[in-house]
Backbone as a ProteinNet text record, in pm:
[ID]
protein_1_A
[PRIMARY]
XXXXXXXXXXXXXXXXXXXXXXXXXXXXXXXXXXXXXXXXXXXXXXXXXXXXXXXXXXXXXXXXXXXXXXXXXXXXXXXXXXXXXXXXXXXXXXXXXXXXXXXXXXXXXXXXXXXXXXXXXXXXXXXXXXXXXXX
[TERTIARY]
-440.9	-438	-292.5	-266	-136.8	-75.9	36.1	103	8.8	60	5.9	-117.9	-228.8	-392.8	-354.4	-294.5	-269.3	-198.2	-122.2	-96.3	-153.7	-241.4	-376.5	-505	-491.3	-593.9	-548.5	-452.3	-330	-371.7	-350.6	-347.9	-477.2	-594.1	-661.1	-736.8	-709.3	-722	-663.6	-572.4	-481.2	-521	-558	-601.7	-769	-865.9	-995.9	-1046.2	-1142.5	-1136.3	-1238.5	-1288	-1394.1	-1471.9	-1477.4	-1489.6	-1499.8	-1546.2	-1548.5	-1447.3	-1357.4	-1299.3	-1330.2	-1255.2	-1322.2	-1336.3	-1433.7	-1506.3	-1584	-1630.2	-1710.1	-1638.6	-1509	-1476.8	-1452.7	-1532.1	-1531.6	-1440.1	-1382.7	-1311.2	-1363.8	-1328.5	-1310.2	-1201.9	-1190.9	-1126.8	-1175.9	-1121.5	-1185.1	-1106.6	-1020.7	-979.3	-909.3	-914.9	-849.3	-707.8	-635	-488.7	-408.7	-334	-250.8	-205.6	-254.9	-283.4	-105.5	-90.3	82	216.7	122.2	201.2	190.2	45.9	-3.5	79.6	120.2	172.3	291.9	366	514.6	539.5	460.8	496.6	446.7	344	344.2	412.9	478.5	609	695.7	734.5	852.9	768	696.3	596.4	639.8	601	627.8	760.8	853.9	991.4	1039.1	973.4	1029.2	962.8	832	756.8	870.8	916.2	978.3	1143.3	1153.6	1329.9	1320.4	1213.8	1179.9	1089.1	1023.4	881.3	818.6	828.8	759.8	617.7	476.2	353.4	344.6	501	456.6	571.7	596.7	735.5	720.2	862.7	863.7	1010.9	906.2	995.5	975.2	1110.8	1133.6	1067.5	981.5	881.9	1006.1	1097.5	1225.6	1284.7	1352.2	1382.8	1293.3	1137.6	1076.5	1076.1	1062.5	1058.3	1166.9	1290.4	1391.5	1407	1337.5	1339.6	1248	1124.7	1074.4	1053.9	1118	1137.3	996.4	927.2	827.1	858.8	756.5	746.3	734.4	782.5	732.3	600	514.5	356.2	300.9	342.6	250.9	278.2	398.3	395.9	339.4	343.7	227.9	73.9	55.5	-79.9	-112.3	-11.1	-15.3	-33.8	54.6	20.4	-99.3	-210.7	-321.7	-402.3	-369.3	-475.7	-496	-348.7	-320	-384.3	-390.6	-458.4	-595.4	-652.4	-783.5	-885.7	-809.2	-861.5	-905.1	-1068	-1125	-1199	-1164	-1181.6	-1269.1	-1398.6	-1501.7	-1576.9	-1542.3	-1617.5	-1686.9	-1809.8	-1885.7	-1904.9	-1939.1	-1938.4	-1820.1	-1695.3	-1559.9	-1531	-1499.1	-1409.5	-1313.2	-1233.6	-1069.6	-1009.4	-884.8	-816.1	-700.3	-661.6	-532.7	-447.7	-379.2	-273.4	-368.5	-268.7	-285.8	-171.9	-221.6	-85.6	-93.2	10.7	1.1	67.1	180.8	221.7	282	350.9	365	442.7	577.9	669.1	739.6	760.6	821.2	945.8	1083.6	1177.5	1217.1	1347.6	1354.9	1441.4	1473.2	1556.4	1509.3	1333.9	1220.6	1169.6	1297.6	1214.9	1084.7	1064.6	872.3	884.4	879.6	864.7	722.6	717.3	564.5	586	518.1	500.4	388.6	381.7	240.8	261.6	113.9	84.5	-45	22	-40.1	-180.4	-260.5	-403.9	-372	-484.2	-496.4	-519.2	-649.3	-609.2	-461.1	-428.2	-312.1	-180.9	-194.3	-98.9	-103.6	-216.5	-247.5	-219.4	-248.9	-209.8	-83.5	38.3	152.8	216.8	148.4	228.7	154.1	83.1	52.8	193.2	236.2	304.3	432.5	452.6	572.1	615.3	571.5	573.8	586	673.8	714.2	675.5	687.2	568.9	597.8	709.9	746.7	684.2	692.6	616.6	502.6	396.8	291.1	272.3	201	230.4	174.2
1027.1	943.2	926.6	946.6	894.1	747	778	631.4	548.4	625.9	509.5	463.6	522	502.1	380.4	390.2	303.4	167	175	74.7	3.5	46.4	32.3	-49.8	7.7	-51.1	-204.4	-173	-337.3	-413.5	-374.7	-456.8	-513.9	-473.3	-493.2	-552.3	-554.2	-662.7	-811.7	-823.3	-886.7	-956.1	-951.1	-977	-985.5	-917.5	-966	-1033.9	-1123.1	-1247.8	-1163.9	-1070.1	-989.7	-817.6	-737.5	-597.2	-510.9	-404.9	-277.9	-204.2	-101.6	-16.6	95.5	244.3	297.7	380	417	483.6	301.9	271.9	126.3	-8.5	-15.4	-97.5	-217.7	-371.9	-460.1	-558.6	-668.7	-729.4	-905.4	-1008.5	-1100.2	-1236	-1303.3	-1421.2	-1517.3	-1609.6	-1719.5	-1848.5	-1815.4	-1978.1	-1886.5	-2030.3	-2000.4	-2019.9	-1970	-2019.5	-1950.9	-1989.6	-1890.9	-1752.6	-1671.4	-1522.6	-1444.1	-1540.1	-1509.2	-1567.8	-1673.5	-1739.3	-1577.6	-1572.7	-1484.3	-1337.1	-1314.6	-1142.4	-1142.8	-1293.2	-1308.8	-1313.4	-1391	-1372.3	-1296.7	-1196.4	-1032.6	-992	-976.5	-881.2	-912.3	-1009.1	-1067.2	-989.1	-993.3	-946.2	-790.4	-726.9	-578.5	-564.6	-609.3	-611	-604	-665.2	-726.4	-602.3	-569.4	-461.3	-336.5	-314.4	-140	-193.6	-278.4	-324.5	-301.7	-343.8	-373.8	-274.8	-221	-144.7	-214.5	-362.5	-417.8	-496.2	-475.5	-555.5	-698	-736.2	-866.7	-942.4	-1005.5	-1058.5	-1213.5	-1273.6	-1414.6	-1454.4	-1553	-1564.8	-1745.2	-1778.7	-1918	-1928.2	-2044.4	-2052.6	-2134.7	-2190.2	-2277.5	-2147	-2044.1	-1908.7	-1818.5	-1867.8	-1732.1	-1892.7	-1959.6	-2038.2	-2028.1	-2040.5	-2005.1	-1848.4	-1778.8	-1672.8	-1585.4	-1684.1	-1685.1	-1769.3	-1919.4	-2007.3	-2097.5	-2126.5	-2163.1	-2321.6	-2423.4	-2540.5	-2492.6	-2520.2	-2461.7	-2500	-2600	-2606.1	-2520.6	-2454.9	-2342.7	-2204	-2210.9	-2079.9	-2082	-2223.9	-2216.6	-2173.4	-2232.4	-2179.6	-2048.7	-2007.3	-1837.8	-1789.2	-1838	-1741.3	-1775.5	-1892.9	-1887.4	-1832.9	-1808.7	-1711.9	-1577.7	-1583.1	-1366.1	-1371.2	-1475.2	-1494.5	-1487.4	-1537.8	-1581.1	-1496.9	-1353	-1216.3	-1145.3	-1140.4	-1056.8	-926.8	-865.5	-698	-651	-594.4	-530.2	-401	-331.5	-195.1	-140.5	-89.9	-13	-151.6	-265.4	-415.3	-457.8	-350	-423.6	-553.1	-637.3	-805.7	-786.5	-770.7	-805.7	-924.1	-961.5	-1059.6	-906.7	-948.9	-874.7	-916.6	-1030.1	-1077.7	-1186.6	-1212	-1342.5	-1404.8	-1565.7	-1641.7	-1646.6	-1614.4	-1633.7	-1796	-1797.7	-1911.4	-1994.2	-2106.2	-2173.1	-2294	-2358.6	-2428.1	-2508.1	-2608.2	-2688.4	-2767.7	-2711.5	-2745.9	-2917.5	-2982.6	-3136.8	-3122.3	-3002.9	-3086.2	-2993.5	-2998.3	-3002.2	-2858.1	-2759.3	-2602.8	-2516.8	-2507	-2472.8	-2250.2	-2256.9	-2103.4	-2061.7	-1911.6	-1893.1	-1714.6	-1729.6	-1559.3	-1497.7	-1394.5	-1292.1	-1174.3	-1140.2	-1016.5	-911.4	-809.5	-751.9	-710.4	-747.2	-658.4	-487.7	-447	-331.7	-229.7	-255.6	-163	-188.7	-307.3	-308.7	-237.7	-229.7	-136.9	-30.6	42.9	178.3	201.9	134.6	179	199.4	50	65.3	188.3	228.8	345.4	494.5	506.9	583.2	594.8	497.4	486.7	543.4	451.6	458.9	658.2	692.1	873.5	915.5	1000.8	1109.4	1247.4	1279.8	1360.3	1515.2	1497.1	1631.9	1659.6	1498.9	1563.9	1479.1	1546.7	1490.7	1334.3	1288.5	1103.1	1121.7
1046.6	1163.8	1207.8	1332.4	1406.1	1394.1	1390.1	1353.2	1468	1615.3	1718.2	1715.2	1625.9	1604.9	1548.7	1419.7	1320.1	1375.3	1459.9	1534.1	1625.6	1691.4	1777.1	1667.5	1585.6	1472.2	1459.7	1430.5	1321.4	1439.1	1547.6	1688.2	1725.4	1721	1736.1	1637.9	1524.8	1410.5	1442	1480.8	1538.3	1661.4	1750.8	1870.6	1919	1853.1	1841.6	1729	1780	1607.7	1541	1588.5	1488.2	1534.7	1488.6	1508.5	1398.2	1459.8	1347.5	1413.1	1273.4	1296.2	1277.6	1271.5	1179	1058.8	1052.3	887.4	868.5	976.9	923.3	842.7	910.4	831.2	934.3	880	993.1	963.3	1046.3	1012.7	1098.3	1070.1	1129.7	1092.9	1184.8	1144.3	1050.3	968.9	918.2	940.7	1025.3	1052.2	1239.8	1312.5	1424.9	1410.3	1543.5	1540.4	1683.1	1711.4	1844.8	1805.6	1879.7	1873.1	1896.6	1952	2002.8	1945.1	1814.3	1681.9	1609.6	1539.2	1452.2	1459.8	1617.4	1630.8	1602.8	1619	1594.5	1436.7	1378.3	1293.4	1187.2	1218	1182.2	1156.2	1316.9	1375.1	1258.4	1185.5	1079.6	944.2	945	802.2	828.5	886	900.6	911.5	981.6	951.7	821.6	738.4	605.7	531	548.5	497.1	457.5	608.4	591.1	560.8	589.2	535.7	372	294	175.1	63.8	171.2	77.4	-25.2	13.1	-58.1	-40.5	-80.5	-52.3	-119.9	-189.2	-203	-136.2	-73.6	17.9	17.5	-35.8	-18	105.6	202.1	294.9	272.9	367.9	453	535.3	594	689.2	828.5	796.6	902.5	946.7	856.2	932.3	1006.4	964.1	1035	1195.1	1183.3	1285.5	1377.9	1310.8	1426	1437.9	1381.7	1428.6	1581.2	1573.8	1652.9	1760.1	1756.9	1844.1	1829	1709.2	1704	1619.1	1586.8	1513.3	1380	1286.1	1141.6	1116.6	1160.6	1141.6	1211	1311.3	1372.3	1268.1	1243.7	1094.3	1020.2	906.3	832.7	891.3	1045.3	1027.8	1073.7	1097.6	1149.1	1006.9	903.5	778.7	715.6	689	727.8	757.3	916.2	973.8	966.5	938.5	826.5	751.2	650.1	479.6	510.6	613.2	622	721.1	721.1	824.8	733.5	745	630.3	673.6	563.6	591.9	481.4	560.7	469.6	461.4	408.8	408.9	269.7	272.5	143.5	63.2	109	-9	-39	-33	-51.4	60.6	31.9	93.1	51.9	135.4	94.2	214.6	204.7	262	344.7	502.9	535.8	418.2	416.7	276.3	248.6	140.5	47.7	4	68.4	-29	-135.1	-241.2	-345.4	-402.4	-320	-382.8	-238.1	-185.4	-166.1	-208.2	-200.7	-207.5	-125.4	-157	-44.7	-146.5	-121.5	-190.5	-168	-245.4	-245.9	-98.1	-76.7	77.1	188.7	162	195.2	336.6	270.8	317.7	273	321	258	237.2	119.8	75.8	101.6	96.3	109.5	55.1	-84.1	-141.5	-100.7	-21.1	53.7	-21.6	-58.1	-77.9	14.8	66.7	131.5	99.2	147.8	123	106.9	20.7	5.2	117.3	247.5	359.5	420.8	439.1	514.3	478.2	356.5	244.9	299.1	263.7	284.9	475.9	549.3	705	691.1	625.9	660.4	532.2	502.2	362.4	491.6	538.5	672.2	732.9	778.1	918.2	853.2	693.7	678	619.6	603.7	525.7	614.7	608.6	697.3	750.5	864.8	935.1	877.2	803	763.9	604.5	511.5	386.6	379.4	293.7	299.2	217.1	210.5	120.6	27.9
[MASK]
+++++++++++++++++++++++++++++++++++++++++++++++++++++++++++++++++++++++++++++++++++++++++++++++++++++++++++++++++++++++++++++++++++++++

């Protein structure tokens, strides 16, 4: 599949609260939230993804806020609504990510450790390999 399929996919995970993709794999929301919180702070998740190559990433929720010009309660619930986008194919349930952990320090910045779901892995390990060798 083409990166841009693969990006079209993510997107549309992203932007409809529920659908099939394909090879049958469906997805929906389980909690609501602003669709234009949720893409921003994606957009910071995938940033961090290919800066890192890493599927488990711990960020600041006050930096991803001033990073995006948002309230830090709308971050938390954007990461939420990432956590809470479920993806099912062949009886498999998986989560897009998962919080794993969660912190709120004494001079009261709030941490948050994500780990990528397993399709979401596999799209962005797609995108990320290069068109010249095989993955």
């Amino acid at each position: 599949m083409e990166r841009s399929e693969i990006y079209r996919m993510i997107q549309r995970v992203l932007s409809d609260r529920e659908g099939t993709l394909e090879r049958g794999v469906t997805f929906s929301w389980t909690l609501e939230g602003d669709e234009r919180v949720v893409g921003l702070v994606f957009d910071v998740i995938l940033d961090r993804y290919f800066l890192y190559n890493k599927t488990s990433l711990l960020t600041e929720v006050q930096e991803i806020a001033r990073l995006v010009e948002c309230r830090p309660e709308e971050i938390v619930r954007a990461f939420s609504c990432l956590s809470g986008i479920r993806l099912e194919s062949n009886h498999i349930i998986e989560r897009l990510m998962t919080i794993e952990e969660a912190t709120i320090s004494e001079n009261g910045s709030i941490r948050v450790a994500i780990r990528l779901g397993g399709w979401l892995t596999h799209q962005l390990h797609q995108i990320n390999c290069d068109a010249l060798l095989p993955c």
